[in-house]
Amino acid sequence: MATNLQKFDLETYEPDDVYAAANSQVSGLTKEQVKERQNQYGVNILRETKKEPVALVFIRNFTSLMAILLWVGGAVAMLSQSLALGIAIWFVNIVNGVFSFIQEYRASQATEALKKMLPSYARVIRDGQEEKVLAQDLVPGDVVLIEEGDKISADGRIVFATDFQVNQSALTGESNPVYKNNQADTDTNKTSLEYDNMVFAGTSVSSGSAKIVVSAIGMTTQFGQIASLTQSMADEKSPLQKELDHLTKQISAIAITVGIFFFLAATFIVKESVAQAFIFALGMIVAFIPEGLLPTVTLSLAMAVQRMAKENALVKKLSSVETLGATSVICSDKTGTLTQNAMTVNHLWQVSDSYNVSGLGYSNEGDIRKSDGKKVSLADNESLEHLVRFAHLCSNAQVLPPDGDHPNYTVLGDPTEACLNVLAEKAGLSLDKNHAWAPRLKELPFDSVRKRMTTVHSLETPVDKSNYISITKGAPKEIAELCRFYKDQNGIHGMNDQVFNQILAANDQFAQDGLRVLAIAYRTVQEESDQWTQEVLENQMIFLGLVAMSDPPRQGVREAVEKCHQASIRIIMVTGDYGLTALSIAKKIGIVRGDDARVISGLELESLSDTQLKEALKGEVVFARVAPEQKYRVVTALQELGEVVAVTGDGVNDAPALKKADIGVAMGITGTDVAKESADMILTDDNFTSIVHAIEEGRAVYQNIKKFLTYIFNSNTPEAVPSAFFLFSKGWVPLPLTVMQILAVDLGTDMIPALGLGVEPPAPGVMNHPPRKLTDRLLNKGLLMKAFLWYGIIESILAMGAFFLTYWINQGNLSHLIASGSLYREATTMTLGAIVFCQIGMVMNSRAGDHSIRQFKIFGNRLINIGLITELIIFLALVYLPIFHGLFNTAALGLWHWIYLILCPFVMIGLDELRKKLMK
Ligand code: ATP
């Protein structure tokens, strides 16, 4: 759609002139202008790197090593006068290719759909109003607001900036943040990237905030101009897929070796013709090659990813699904993830008095009462009035009442701040009037390292004889340390140790009840704004009081925590909040169960050696008042202890830990773009419970693939054993299972039930055992022994038993087995039938794994049900439709045959139940 790839050169203009230079204005573009420009310049997206054309993907499925092997085999079969077999093998190859293609296509569609669920947004000013639009709808001239943690989605000229730093590593490779400003730069000899007043698409904001005017979008941006772009959704193969890739090759090699062995044995032991021997060998190869294995596994991973998305966990790479299943430790932050992040102020505390605040949630119904129950009015309590008033002035949040579209209160901004607005209303203040009384002139934003924020205001009526004050709110101990005075009902007094300790004791008391506590302090300031530095403002302050708020645990979190305990997954709370609050919540929701859990503060963490930290991590521990950067150390130490670590995060500073973790989990609602980009998984509901769901899915997928492998491998033995009988009896036993019959099982009856195993829902017991080790192989000796030796041998005995029994019943002895005619066909049909019916029992055994089949609903998996019905239909067709009799060497069966066949699945299940009982 882009008809004109124009961009604006805005570097040289004075900030105020930039708008006009971009045909825009301070109030932003109008709706009409936006529409016009969208038509003119197109959408703000980067043309995707060329994808492999679908036709090529399709063809690739017919040119793999295995496929080529089958093409050649089929051709040779046709040339050696086995036209039917040749055609059958080619047919198999075509069916297999189409099938693999469909699986691969569906898997890629599933991951494509996921990409669309992660749209990128931008905050723009249009028609004088701030709004949130899709980043792809930005046009040149748009006025955009960006702040810490945002991903920048277009190139732009900065018109306003505060302490603004950008990480341009995506463009320049330089990982240190770069300071940017809004100053005009008249030097025209620079390259675009060298201008300090420009920001570029694809980079992100490290700190501060800015307003920009978009100069270029889409392919005209600096990012768009550099060639081949990596796509955010990595297509790399997961370790599991790589393992299977390798495995398929290995198995193919084994199949070819077995084939050669059977070829030589047929030629030299049975003295078959070379052509006959070749066809025979070919049958064995086809029997052993696990056609469609890789695409089926890929599909089952992709399906899991889709199911996780419905459960609010967006996984960015298929490989994460496996890692999730192996997760042994979750490092989770508290606010919003374990708790609701729905704050309600319950108590206020001042040095001279304390108060209770009534009411629930964000509704402004409620009031402030003294501990004796008497309602208080701000009018006769100046220090309390200042506490409530200033707390509100230092809030950036807004609370919107319920309306038609939103049945609940909507919080814009930080809930910790929103509840301060509600508090002010309960105290009878008008929020608008309060703002008008003290307009804000400056803000030192909250950051999780300082753990406080400060605002500067001019005042309508002076406070402490000053027309300017600054207000600071934040972590109580840290704030109290910066206060030189305190204010109570009797006025302002000098801070002393006794009062200081009183503040800490009150804070601890609230924290022990799981409340989150903020301290509010203020100071008078000079009119000159160059004096308003952090060093000045956050110093020598006057302590006003504490605001204690409750944040109830999220629904379902206790149950999810319990599930983790059962699954031997440890949860370690790593929070910025106060130790006692953290510990109290950790106990409430069951993360901490003992009485001697250790609380390690960020400060203490700094002083611990790596060995000490590791020692501490072995016991029950809660990390409190930690800075995001310190999460990295905790994750590293856990990984060195051999744990597979999932870690949550939302801020810019969480990025290193998110990247370092085996599974980085970013918050979808409160998370910054930077955190989301660094993470492997994004929680669209910020909820801890969703992590546990995802782990459950991860475990289930891994188990399903194991079930699926056991199922398809176990029929290999009964397919090979009949041929071995034929060969080693030197032809005395006629071939009990023909090549066409082997194909009928592998690519006919087995196909859909196998797929059904790949999509089994998580079994009831998946969270009842410890996590798998990442080093555990999918196809281990245990699985192979179970498939080939245990199930394989029982199935072989039943199949060969059926074959001999047919002769014995008809002839009364086994001294001479006729190798042709109706009796022979009846006998081979029974070998085939026994395998098909044993596989019915095997679907159930595979579903149950190492548990009794009694614990799940026998017909609870729709795809398997369909598979079983198809399996029966195929078998009935082979047995009763005469057109198949010649090709598949089959014949109609009688009553006793059917009784034998129907017993087969019960024998398979019964013996396996016995094994499970004995193993227990
Ligand atoms: P978690 O890390 O589990 O999400 P948290 O939200 O408490 O917990 P931070 O956001 O880093 O972690 O907050 C740390 C501390 O900073 C809080 O305990 C509180 O004392 C203070 N604080 C939090 N939000 C604000 C805010 N908006 N203004 C001032 N101080 C704040």
Coordinates of N, CA, C and O in Angstrom, one line a residue, residues 350-460:
Q350 N 0.5 7.9 62.3 CA 1.3 9.1 62.5 C 2.0 8.9 63.9 O 1.5 8.1 64.7
V351 N 3.0 9.7 64.1 CA 3.8 9.5 65.3 C 2.8 9.6 66.6 O 2.9 8.9 67.5
S352 N 1.9 10.6 66.5 CA 1.0 10.8 67.6 C -0.3 9.9 67.6 O -0.9 9.8 68.7
D353 N -0.6 9.3 66.5 CA -1.9 8.7 66.4 C -1.9 7.6 65.3 O -1.1 7.7 64.4
S354 N -3.0 6.7 65.4 CA -3.2 5.8 64.3 C -4.6 5.8 64.0 O -5.5 6.0 64.8
Y355 N -5.0 5.4 62.7 CA -6.3 5.5 62.2 C -6.7 4.2 61.4 O -5.8 3.6 60.8
N356 N -7.9 3.9 61.4 CA -8.4 2.8 60.6 C -9.2 3.4 59.4 O -9.9 4.3 59.6
V357 N -9.1 2.8 58.2 CA -9.8 3.3 57.1 C -10.7 2.2 56.7 O -10.3 1.0 56.4
S358 N -12.0 2.5 56.5 CA -13.0 1.4 56.2 C -13.3 1.4 54.7 O -12.9 2.3 54.0
G359 N -14.0 0.4 54.2 CA -14.3 0.3 52.8 C -13.6 -0.8 52.1 O -12.5 -1.3 52.6
L360 N -14.1 -1.2 50.9 CA -13.5 -2.3 50.2 C -13.2 -1.9 48.8 O -13.8 -1.0 48.1
G361 N -12.1 -2.4 48.2 CA -11.7 -2.2 46.8 C -11.5 -0.7 46.5 O -11.0 0.1 47.3
Y362 N -11.8 -0.3 45.3 CA -11.6 1.0 44.8 C -12.8 1.9 45.0 O -12.8 3.1 44.5
S363 N -13.9 1.4 45.6 CA -15.1 2.2 45.8 C -14.7 3.3 46.8 O -14.0 3.0 47.8
N364 N -15.2 4.5 46.7 CA -14.8 5.6 47.6 C -15.7 5.6 48.8 O -15.7 6.6 49.6
E365 N -16.5 4.6 49.0 CA -17.4 4.5 50.2 C -16.5 4.0 51.4 O -15.9 3.0 51.3
G366 N -16.5 4.8 52.4 CA -15.7 4.4 53.6 C -15.3 5.7 54.3 O -15.5 6.8 53.8
D367 N -14.7 5.6 55.5 CA -14.2 6.8 56.2 C -13.0 6.4 57.0 O -12.6 5.3 57.1
I368 N -12.5 7.5 57.6 CA -11.3 7.3 58.5 C -11.7 7.5 59.9 O -12.4 8.5 60.3
R369 N -11.4 6.6 60.8 CA -11.7 6.6 62.2 C -10.5 6.4 63.1 O -9.6 5.7 62.7
K370 N -10.6 7.0 64.2 CA -9.5 6.8 65.2 C -9.7 5.4 65.8 O -10.7 4.7 65.6
S371 N -8.7 4.9 66.5 CA -8.7 3.5 67.0 C -9.9 3.3 68.0 O -10.4 2.2 68.2
D372 N -10.4 4.5 68.6 CA -11.6 4.3 69.4 C -12.9 4.3 68.7 O -14.0 4.4 69.2
G373 N -12.8 4.3 67.3 CA -14.0 4.3 66.5 C -14.6 5.6 66.1 O -15.5 5.7 65.4
K374 N -14.0 6.7 66.7 CA -14.5 8.0 66.4 C -14.1 8.5 65.0 O -12.9 8.4 64.6
K375 N -15.1 8.9 64.2 CA -14.8 9.4 62.8 C -13.9 10.7 62.9 O -14.2 11.5 63.8
V376 N -12.9 10.8 62.0 CA -12.1 12.0 62.1 C -12.4 12.9 60.9 O -12.8 12.5 59.8
S377 N -12.2 14.2 61.1 CA -12.4 15.2 60.0 C -11.1 15.8 59.8 O -10.4 16.2 60.8
L378 N -10.7 16.0 58.6 CA -9.4 16.6 58.3 C -9.3 18.0 58.7 O -8.2 18.5 59.0
A379 N -10.5 18.6 58.8 CA -10.5 20.1 59.2 C -9.8 20.3 60.5 O -9.2 21.4 60.7
D380 N -10.0 19.4 61.5 CA -9.3 19.7 62.8 C -8.1 18.9 63.0 O -7.7 18.6 64.1
N381 N -7.4 18.4 61.9 CA -6.2 17.7 62.1 C -5.3 17.9 60.9 O -5.3 17.2 59.9
E382 N -4.4 19.0 61.1 CA -3.7 19.4 59.9 C -2.7 18.4 59.5 O -2.5 18.2 58.2
S383 N -2.0 17.7 60.4 CA -1.0 16.7 60.0 C -1.6 15.6 59.2 O -1.1 15.1 58.2
L384 N -2.8 15.2 59.6 CA -3.5 14.1 58.9 C -4.0 14.6 57.6 O -3.8 13.9 56.6
E385 N -4.4 15.8 57.5 CA -4.9 16.4 56.3 C -3.7 16.4 55.3 O -3.8 16.0 54.1
H386 N -2.5 16.8 55.7 CA -1.4 16.8 54.9 C -1.0 15.4 54.4 O -0.6 15.2 53.2
L387 N -1.1 14.5 55.3 CA -0.7 13.1 55.0 C -1.6 12.6 53.8 O -1.1 12.1 52.8
V388 N -2.9 12.8 53.9 CA -3.9 12.3 52.9 C -3.7 13.1 51.6 O -3.6 12.6 50.5
R389 N -3.7 14.5 51.8 CA -3.6 15.4 50.6 C -2.3 15.1 49.8 O -2.3 15.0 48.6
F390 N -1.2 15.0 50.5 CA 0.1 14.9 49.8 C 0.3 13.5 49.2 O 0.8 13.4 48.1
A391 N -0.3 12.5 49.9 CA -0.2 11.2 49.3 C -0.9 11.2 47.9 O -0.4 10.7 47.0
H392 N -2.1 11.9 47.9 CA -2.8 11.9 46.6 C -2.0 12.7 45.6 O -2.0 12.4 44.4
L393 N -1.4 13.9 46.0 CA -0.7 14.7 45.0 C 0.5 13.9 44.4 O 1.0 14.2 43.3
C394 N 1.0 12.9 45.2 CA 2.2 12.2 44.7 C 1.8 10.9 43.9 O 2.5 10.0 43.8
S395 N 0.5 10.9 43.5 CA 0.0 9.8 42.7 C -0.2 10.1 41.3 O -0.7 11.2 41.0
N396 N 0.1 9.2 40.4 CA -0.1 9.4 39.0 C -1.2 8.6 38.4 O -1.5 8.6 37.2
A397 N -1.9 7.8 39.3 CA -2.9 6.9 38.9 C -4.3 7.6 38.8 O -4.5 8.7 39.3
Q398 N -5.2 6.9 38.1 CA -6.6 7.3 38.1 C -7.5 6.2 38.3 O -7.1 5.0 37.9
V399 N -8.6 6.4 39.0 CA -9.6 5.3 39.2 C -10.8 5.7 38.4 O -11.4 6.8 38.7
L400 N -11.2 4.9 37.5 CA -12.5 5.2 36.8 C -13.6 4.3 37.3 O -13.4 3.1 37.5
P401 N -14.8 4.9 37.6 CA -15.9 4.2 38.2 C -16.5 3.2 37.1 O -16.2 3.4 35.9
P402 N -17.2 2.2 37.6 CA -17.8 1.3 36.6 C -18.7 2.0 35.6 O -19.3 3.0 36.0
D403 N -18.7 1.5 34.4 CA -19.7 2.0 33.4 C -20.2 0.9 32.5 O -19.9 -0.3 32.8
G404 N -20.9 1.2 31.5 CA -21.5 0.2 30.6 C -20.5 -0.9 30.2 O -20.8 -2.1 30.1
D405 N -19.3 -0.4 29.7 CA -18.4 -1.3 29.2 C -17.6 -2.0 30.2 O -17.0 -3.1 30.0
H406 N -17.4 -1.4 31.4 CA -16.6 -2.0 32.5 C -17.4 -2.1 33.7 O -17.7 -1.2 34.4
P407 N -17.7 -3.4 34.1 CA -18.5 -3.6 35.3 C -17.8 -3.3 36.6 O -18.4 -3.1 37.6
N408 N -16.4 -3.2 36.5 CA -15.7 -3.0 37.7 C -15.0 -1.6 37.6 O -14.9 -1.0 36.6
Y409 N -14.4 -1.2 38.7 CA -13.5 0.0 38.7 C -12.3 -0.3 37.8 O -11.8 -1.4 37.8
T410 N -11.9 0.7 37.0 CA -10.7 0.6 36.2 C -9.6 1.4 36.7 O -9.9 2.6 37.0
V411 N -8.5 0.8 36.9 CA -7.3 1.6 37.4 C -6.4 1.9 36.2 O -6.0 1.0 35.5
L412 N -6.1 3.2 36.0 CA -5.1 3.6 35.1 C -3.9 3.9 35.9 O -3.9 4.8 36.7
G413 N -2.8 3.2 35.6 CA -1.6 3.5 36.4 C -1.4 2.5 37.5 O -2.0 1.4 37.5
D414 N -0.5 2.8 38.4 CA -0.1 1.9 39.5 C -1.1 1.8 40.6 O -1.5 2.8 41.2
P415 N -1.6 0.6 40.9 CA -2.6 0.4 42.0 C -2.1 0.9 43.3 O -3.0 1.4 44.1
T416 N -0.8 0.9 43.6 CA -0.3 1.4 44.8 C -0.6 2.9 45.0 O -0.8 3.4 46.1
E417 N -0.7 3.5 43.8 CA -1.0 5.0 43.8 C -2.5 5.2 43.8 O -3.0 6.1 44.4
A418 N -3.2 4.3 43.0 CA -4.6 4.5 42.9 C -5.3 4.5 44.2 O -6.3 5.3 44.4
C419 N -4.9 3.7 45.1 CA -5.6 3.6 46.4 C -5.4 4.8 47.2 O -6.2 5.1 48.1
L420 N -4.4 5.6 46.9 CA -4.2 6.9 47.6 C -5.3 7.9 47.2 O -5.7 8.8 47.9
N421 N -5.7 7.8 45.9 CA -6.8 8.7 45.4 C -8.1 8.3 46.2 O -8.8 9.2 46.6
V422 N -8.3 7.0 46.3 CA -9.5 6.6 47.0 C -9.5 7.0 48.4 O -10.5 7.5 48.9
L423 N -8.3 6.9 49.0 CA -8.2 7.4 50.4 C -8.6 8.9 50.5 O -9.3 9.3 51.4
A424 N -8.1 9.7 49.6 CA -8.4 11.1 49.6 C -9.9 11.4 49.5 O -10.4 12.2 50.3
E425 N -10.6 10.6 48.7 CA -12.0 10.8 48.5 C -12.7 10.4 49.8 O -13.7 11.0 50.2
K426 N -12.3 9.3 50.4 CA -12.9 8.8 51.7 C -12.8 9.9 52.7 O -13.6 10.0 53.6
A427 N -11.7 10.6 52.7 CA -11.4 11.7 53.6 C -12.2 13.0 53.3 O -12.1 14.0 54.0
G428 N -13.0 12.9 52.2 CA -13.8 14.1 51.8 C -13.1 15.1 50.9 O -13.6 16.2 50.7
L429 N -12.0 14.8 50.4 CA -11.3 15.8 49.5 C -11.8 15.6 48.1 O -12.1 14.5 47.6
S430 N -11.8 16.7 47.3 CA -12.1 16.7 45.9 C -10.8 16.5 45.2 O -9.9 17.3 45.4
L431 N -10.6 15.5 44.4 CA -9.3 15.2 43.7 C -9.0 16.4 42.8 O -7.8 16.8 42.8
D432 N -10.0 16.9 42.1 CA -9.7 18.0 41.1 C -9.2 19.3 41.9 O -8.3 19.9 41.5
K433 N -9.9 19.5 43.0 CA -9.6 20.7 43.8 C -8.2 20.6 44.4 O -7.4 21.5 44.4
N434 N -7.8 19.4 44.8 CA -6.5 19.1 45.4 C -5.4 19.4 44.3 O -4.4 20.0 44.6
H435 N -5.7 18.9 43.1 CA -4.7 19.1 42.0 C -4.6 20.6 41.7 O -3.5 21.1 41.5
A436 N -5.8 21.3 41.8 CA -5.7 22.7 41.5 C -5.0 23.5 42.6 O -4.4 24.5 42.3
W437 N -5.1 23.0 43.8 CA -4.5 23.7 44.9 C -3.0 23.6 44.8 O -2.3 24.5 45.2
A438 N -2.5 22.5 44.3 CA -1.0 22.3 44.2 C -0.6 21.7 42.9 O -0.3 20.5 42.8
P439 N -0.6 22.5 41.8 CA -0.2 22.0 40.5 C 1.2 21.4 40.6 O 2.1 21.9 41.3
R440 N 1.4 20.3 39.8 CA 2.7 19.6 39.9 C 3.7 20.3 38.9 O 3.3 20.5 37.7
L441 N 4.9 20.5 39.3 CA 5.9 21.1 38.5 C 7.0 20.2 38.0 O 7.6 20.4 37.0
K442 N 7.2 19.1 38.8 CA 8.3 18.2 38.4 C 8.0 16.9 39.1 O 7.3 16.8 40.1
E443 N 8.6 15.9 38.5 CA 8.5 14.5 39.0 C 9.8 13.8 38.9 O 10.5 13.8 37.9
L444 N 10.2 13.2 40.0 CA 11.3 12.2 39.9 C 10.7 10.9 40.0 O 10.2 10.5 41.1
P445 N 10.5 10.2 38.9 CA 9.7 9.0 38.8 C 10.1 7.9 39.8 O 11.3 7.9 40.2
F446 N 9.2 7.0 40.1 CA 9.5 5.9 41.0 C 10.5 5.0 40.2 O 10.4 4.8 39.0
D447 N 11.4 4.5 40.9 CA 12.2 3.4 40.3 C 12.5 2.3 41.4 O 12.5 2.7 42.6
S448 N 12.6 1.1 41.0 CA 12.7 0.0 41.9 C 14.0 -0.1 42.6 O 14.2 -1.0 43.5
V449 N 15.0 0.8 42.3 CA 16.2 0.7 43.0 C 16.1 1.7 44.2 O 16.4 1.4 45.4
R450 N 15.7 3.0 43.9 CA 15.5 4.0 45.0 C 14.3 3.6 45.9 O 14.2 3.9 47.0
K451 N 13.3 3.0 45.3 CA 12.1 2.6 46.0 C 11.3 3.7 46.5 O 10.7 3.7 47.6
R452 N 11.3 4.8 45.8 CA 10.5 6.0 46.2 C 10.3 6.9 45.0 O 10.9 6.7 43.9
M453 N 9.4 7.8 45.1 CA 9.2 8.8 44.1 C 8.9 10.2 44.7 O 8.4 10.3 45.8
T454 N 9.2 11.2 43.9 CA 9.1 12.6 44.5 C 8.4 13.5 43.4 O 8.7 13.4 42.2
T455 N 7.6 14.4 43.9 CA 7.0 15.4 43.0 C 7.1 16.8 43.7 O 7.1 16.9 44.9
V456 N 7.2 17.8 42.8 CA 7.4 19.2 43.3 C 6.1 19.9 42.9 O 5.6 19.8 41.8
H457 N 5.6 20.8 43.8 CA 4.3 21.5 43.6 C 4.5 22.9 44.0 O 5.2 23.3 44.9
S458 N 3.7 23.8 43.2 CA 3.6 25.2 43.7 C 2.2 25.2 44.5 O 1.3 24.4 44.2
L459 N 2.1 26.1 45.5 CA 0.9 26.0 46.3 C 0.0 27.2 46.2 O 0.5 28.3 46.1
E460 N -1.3 27.0 46.3 CA -2.2 28.1 46.3 C -2.1 28.8 47.6 O -2.1 30.0 47.7

